[in-house]
XYZ file of C-alpha atoms in Angstrom:
350
model
C 24.213 21.087 -2.253
C 23.365 24.499 -3.639
C 25.021 25.480 -6.892
C 28.162 27.564 -6.581
C 28.285 30.529 -8.932
C 31.118 30.177 -11.396
C 33.464 33.141 -11.690
C 35.776 33.303 -14.650
C 38.888 32.064 -12.853
C 38.949 29.011 -10.562
C 40.904 29.119 -7.295
C 42.749 25.801 -7.822
C 43.877 24.365 -11.141
C 45.802 21.136 -11.738
C 47.149 20.638 -15.247
C 48.206 17.153 -16.393
C 49.571 16.251 -12.969
C 51.717 13.126 -12.580
C 53.401 11.427 -9.655
C 55.499 8.395 -10.536
C 57.764 6.587 -8.087
C 60.771 4.739 -9.488
C 64.497 4.173 -9.046
C 65.582 5.707 -12.342
C 64.540 9.117 -13.646
C 64.738 7.871 -17.224
C 62.069 5.257 -16.451
C 59.857 7.835 -14.755
C 60.188 10.156 -17.752
C 59.314 7.319 -20.131
C 56.174 6.409 -18.163
C 54.982 10.018 -18.312
C 55.947 10.551 -21.948
C 54.155 7.389 -23.061
C 51.286 8.005 -20.610
C 51.457 4.461 -19.313
C 48.847 3.090 -16.961
C 49.549 1.703 -13.519
C 49.935 -1.967 -14.517
C 51.990 -1.271 -17.640
C 54.343 1.141 -15.827
C 55.024 -1.461 -13.152
C 55.513 -4.339 -15.580
C 57.736 -2.509 -18.068
C 59.665 -0.041 -15.910
C 59.163 -1.112 -12.271
C 57.546 2.275 -11.599
C 54.512 2.969 -9.421
C 52.053 5.496 -10.839
C 50.311 7.300 -7.975
C 48.773 10.186 -9.950
C 48.245 9.847 -13.682
C 47.645 12.894 -15.876
C 45.096 14.568 -13.593
C 43.584 17.865 -14.733
C 40.887 19.570 -12.686
C 39.769 22.936 -11.342
C 38.059 24.048 -8.143
C 35.788 27.083 -8.073
C 35.685 29.809 -5.394
C 33.675 28.684 -2.372
C 33.236 25.177 -3.770
C 33.472 21.961 -1.769
C 35.205 19.693 -4.270
C 35.210 16.088 -3.100
C 37.765 13.598 -4.379
C 36.584 10.039 -3.816
C 38.214 6.691 -4.388
C 39.227 3.443 -2.749
C 42.514 2.972 -0.907
C 45.392 3.268 -3.355
C 43.418 5.285 -5.888
C 45.736 8.302 -5.506
C 43.356 10.722 -3.809
C 45.544 11.523 -0.768
C 48.632 11.795 -2.954
C 46.758 14.213 -5.202
C 45.685 16.566 -2.406
C 49.252 16.752 -1.077
C 50.372 18.019 -4.458
C 48.195 21.120 -4.152
C 50.409 22.591 -1.427
C 53.460 20.643 -2.616
C 53.875 18.465 0.413
C 54.586 15.990 -2.385
C 56.550 17.185 -5.403
C 54.923 16.331 -8.749
C 56.848 14.318 -11.319
C 55.249 16.430 -14.039
C 52.418 18.916 -14.483
C 51.515 22.223 -12.895
C 49.416 23.471 -9.968
C 47.947 26.968 -9.735
C 46.310 28.700 -6.772
C 44.680 32.052 -7.565
C 46.622 32.117 -10.802
C 50.003 31.624 -9.118
C 52.106 28.680 -10.281
C 52.657 26.704 -7.067
C 54.712 24.092 -8.909
C 57.421 26.697 -9.613
C 57.467 28.566 -6.309
C 60.715 28.977 -4.401
C 60.805 27.420 -0.941
C 60.356 30.737 0.906
C 57.334 31.683 -1.185
C 55.901 28.194 -0.784
C 56.173 28.364 3.020
C 54.352 31.699 2.977
C 51.595 30.214 0.823
C 51.126 27.267 3.181
C 51.154 29.466 6.272
C 48.898 32.257 5.069
C 46.574 30.899 2.396
C 46.144 27.147 2.884
C 44.711 25.259 5.840
C 44.956 21.478 6.072
C 42.978 18.977 8.143
C 44.139 15.357 8.327
C 42.445 12.154 9.501
C 45.100 12.093 12.211
C 44.582 15.521 13.767
C 48.300 15.903 14.649
C 47.448 18.087 17.652
C 50.368 19.078 19.842
C 49.822 17.195 23.140
C 51.643 19.753 25.338
C 49.498 22.636 24.071
C 45.988 23.460 25.193
C 43.081 23.668 22.759
C 43.669 27.430 22.497
C 47.366 26.864 21.946
C 46.734 24.405 19.139
C 44.156 26.604 17.433
C 46.394 29.659 17.611
C 49.571 27.982 16.355
C 49.321 29.314 12.819
C 48.615 32.818 14.077
C 51.726 32.640 16.257
C 53.836 31.609 13.291
C 52.526 34.676 11.444
C 53.479 36.885 14.422
C 49.876 38.005 14.873
C 49.574 40.406 17.838
C 48.477 38.636 21.020
C 45.187 40.510 21.458
C 44.180 39.913 17.837
C 45.196 36.267 18.143
C 43.134 35.660 21.265
C 40.078 37.385 19.832
C 40.281 35.164 16.770
C 40.755 32.015 18.862
C 37.632 32.767 20.906
C 35.666 33.428 17.724
C 36.712 30.097 16.235
C 36.108 28.212 19.501
C 32.541 29.465 19.376
C 32.189 28.602 15.673
C 33.142 24.950 16.301
C 31.103 24.775 19.527
C 34.040 24.301 21.882
C 33.400 27.216 24.246
C 34.683 26.326 27.673
C 37.210 23.797 26.386
C 40.023 26.190 25.492
C 42.190 25.340 28.502
C 41.954 21.570 28.060
C 44.653 19.407 26.470
C 44.017 17.058 23.518
C 44.083 13.902 25.661
C 41.094 15.260 27.608
C 38.942 15.418 24.475
C 36.922 12.837 22.560
C 37.887 11.959 18.981
C 35.143 14.167 17.578
C 36.212 17.107 19.723
C 39.835 16.644 18.701
C 38.784 16.762 15.060
C 36.900 19.995 15.729
C 40.106 21.440 17.169
C 41.931 20.407 14.000
C 39.300 22.123 11.871
C 39.394 25.197 14.100
C 43.191 25.365 13.771
C 42.877 25.282 9.976
C 40.253 28.053 9.998
C 41.931 30.312 12.562
C 44.446 31.756 10.101
C 41.601 32.599 7.692
C 43.084 30.645 4.763
C 41.723 30.991 1.270
C 41.880 27.223 0.649
C 41.112 24.223 2.864
C 42.596 20.806 2.112
C 40.854 18.045 4.081
C 42.158 14.484 3.884
C 39.513 12.052 5.196
C 39.026 14.167 8.341
C 35.969 12.291 9.645
C 36.639 8.739 8.476
C 37.918 7.397 11.828
C 34.895 8.627 13.787
C 31.745 6.787 14.836
C 28.851 7.203 12.350
C 26.773 9.490 14.596
C 29.710 11.778 15.447
C 30.769 11.736 11.818
C 27.373 12.961 10.661
C 27.331 15.679 13.315
C 30.729 16.918 12.142
C 29.573 16.829 8.520
C 26.633 19.041 9.516
C 28.934 21.395 11.354
C 31.358 21.527 8.444
C 28.496 22.452 6.082
C 27.448 25.238 8.453
C 31.033 26.528 8.678
C 31.385 26.352 4.903
C 28.243 28.428 4.468
C 29.623 30.995 6.938
C 33.248 31.254 5.819
C 32.945 30.279 2.111
C 36.311 28.565 1.921
C 37.359 26.828 -1.264
C 37.732 23.218 -0.119
C 39.209 20.025 -1.515
C 37.741 17.194 0.569
C 39.185 13.673 0.305
C 36.969 10.712 1.180
C 36.509 7.023 0.409
C 32.784 7.274 1.216
C 30.460 8.181 -1.669
C 27.602 8.970 0.729
C 29.836 11.568 2.390
C 30.943 12.979 -0.970
C 27.340 13.304 -2.132
C 26.274 14.914 1.138
C 29.081 17.485 1.199
C 30.273 18.095 -2.336
C 29.179 20.620 -4.902
C 31.152 18.450 -7.336
C 32.818 15.047 -7.018
C 35.872 13.583 -8.740
C 36.034 9.782 -8.808
C 39.587 8.371 -8.862
C 40.906 4.937 -9.787
C 44.532 3.862 -10.305
C 45.727 7.457 -10.104
C 43.330 8.702 -12.771
C 40.219 10.852 -12.493
C 37.456 8.737 -14.028
C 34.608 11.251 -13.748
C 33.934 14.750 -12.434
C 30.413 16.038 -11.912
C 27.731 17.143 -9.510
C 26.304 14.480 -7.179
C 23.281 14.232 -9.469
C 25.456 13.773 -12.552
C 27.567 11.098 -10.883
C 24.548 9.105 -9.720
C 22.378 9.526 -12.818
C 25.089 9.304 -15.478
C 28.012 7.182 -14.255
C 30.893 7.334 -16.723
C 31.664 3.593 -16.672
C 31.009 0.324 -14.874
C 33.424 1.269 -12.073
C 31.484 4.418 -11.172
C 28.158 2.661 -11.684
C 29.160 0.042 -9.119
C 29.758 2.814 -6.588
C 26.384 4.478 -7.060
C 24.211 1.337 -7.094
C 23.445 1.572 -3.387
C 22.789 5.323 -3.334
C 19.184 6.363 -2.672
C 17.919 8.782 -5.291
C 14.964 10.005 -3.229
C 16.737 13.053 -1.786
C 19.349 13.458 -4.505
C 17.559 13.603 -7.839
C 15.498 16.742 -8.403
C 12.716 17.741 -10.767
C 15.116 19.981 -12.654
C 17.434 17.068 -13.459
C 14.818 14.684 -14.862
C 12.194 16.991 -16.423
C 11.540 17.229 -20.145
C 12.020 20.897 -21.135
C 8.696 22.484 -22.016
C 7.961 23.311 -25.657
C 4.873 24.348 -27.596
C 4.420 20.712 -28.598
C 4.479 19.392 -25.029
C 1.035 17.912 -24.167
C 1.030 19.461 -20.680
C 0.123 22.791 -22.252
C -3.383 21.378 -22.554
C -3.589 20.611 -18.813
C -4.027 23.864 -16.934
C -4.958 22.013 -13.740
C -1.778 19.897 -13.709
C 0.085 20.038 -10.362
C 3.350 21.973 -10.250
C 6.632 21.759 -8.359
C 9.842 23.751 -8.310
C 13.015 22.512 -10.056
C 14.462 21.760 -6.588
C 11.711 19.275 -5.651
C 13.269 15.883 -4.871
C 11.984 12.428 -5.795
C 10.260 12.002 -2.458
C 8.232 15.148 -3.124
C 7.533 14.145 -6.746
C 6.218 10.732 -5.699
C 3.891 12.419 -3.209
C 2.497 14.657 -5.947
C 2.233 11.889 -8.548
C -0.024 9.674 -6.420
C -2.607 12.468 -6.201
C -3.144 12.996 -9.947
C -3.239 11.339 -13.358
C -1.830 14.475 -14.978
C 1.856 15.079 -15.756
C 3.710 17.186 -13.193
C 4.634 20.673 -14.350
C 7.939 22.189 -13.238
C 7.702 25.926 -12.556
C 10.608 28.269 -11.892
C 9.523 31.632 -10.429
C 6.026 31.165 -11.846
C 7.214 30.214 -15.333
C 6.544 26.720 -16.703
C 9.926 25.262 -17.708
C 9.393 21.500 -17.891
C 7.182 18.495 -17.444
C 7.577 15.128 -15.727
C 5.456 12.222 -16.912
C 4.722 9.107 -14.902
C 7.142 7.169 -17.121
C 9.934 9.700 -16.523
C 9.349 9.545 -12.783
C 9.385 5.738 -12.687
C 12.614 5.621 -14.699
C 14.213 8.091 -12.268
C 13.188 5.940 -9.318
C 14.571 2.872 -11.066
C 17.844 4.650 -11.718
C 17.634 5.723 -15.356
C 17.067 9.188 -16.825
């Protein structure tokens, strides 16, 4: 993924977010106060910790993937952002507004006007046509009919469903139904998209096609997106950054390259062991920054690549020369990659 420029203020902020389920409020408060882990909270207070002290931020236009196994807390976390689930403690901000303290009327307006959500189960209304499902949010906002229909046709084209607007959900394949769900979320032009494993129930080929389409739509509409998945390959393919969750906690947050090259612990390392580095790791992530003492300065005929060159490209260059590989950014030498550095990157170390 390309790097997202970082403005001063993120769109979404979660501060020390907790969700604890229990019969007695005093037990819930004790779990949070003592910052107990999942096993200890259950053993000592018969409480279930679903989200445990999570703090994170999401930048404008970023696809922020939250990945974890079943029961890790990822779906519970995303439902806190629009307060479909009430937090036990902590705060949530969207565009600087404290969602955790909004009154019900203000919260409904936020959900209707500024947040779109796409679930694994599309929850399409069976009695409505594709157009009717896509335009539901616009109807709830009392958008004039002509404006609504123009927007629906625009979105139908964007998700490649022209000609299907008069069909009902039961006439569509699973992949097409999911496109309708995505179109419905986009139709109201929300600032934020929350996507909870939207492609996980689809066949691999259809899933990849929808991932491609989602990336194209993201490039066009630049929505700030929180994308939940249990599939690290999907997170790496889609995400600008990835948060790895376990037992309600965020274990690591970083770019796909950072997650794969520098796993925070054995749990994360186990996830990334099967990930191919050939298209993920780039020259810029493994190069040694160039200094006056770097030997490559003596090799004017050394081959060069850009910082974006991936391992596949670097291997192709390395087999043609005995020289180190120079990394050039806009004509300026910025780093060097030796054979040893390249081999370590292929092996999985940096």
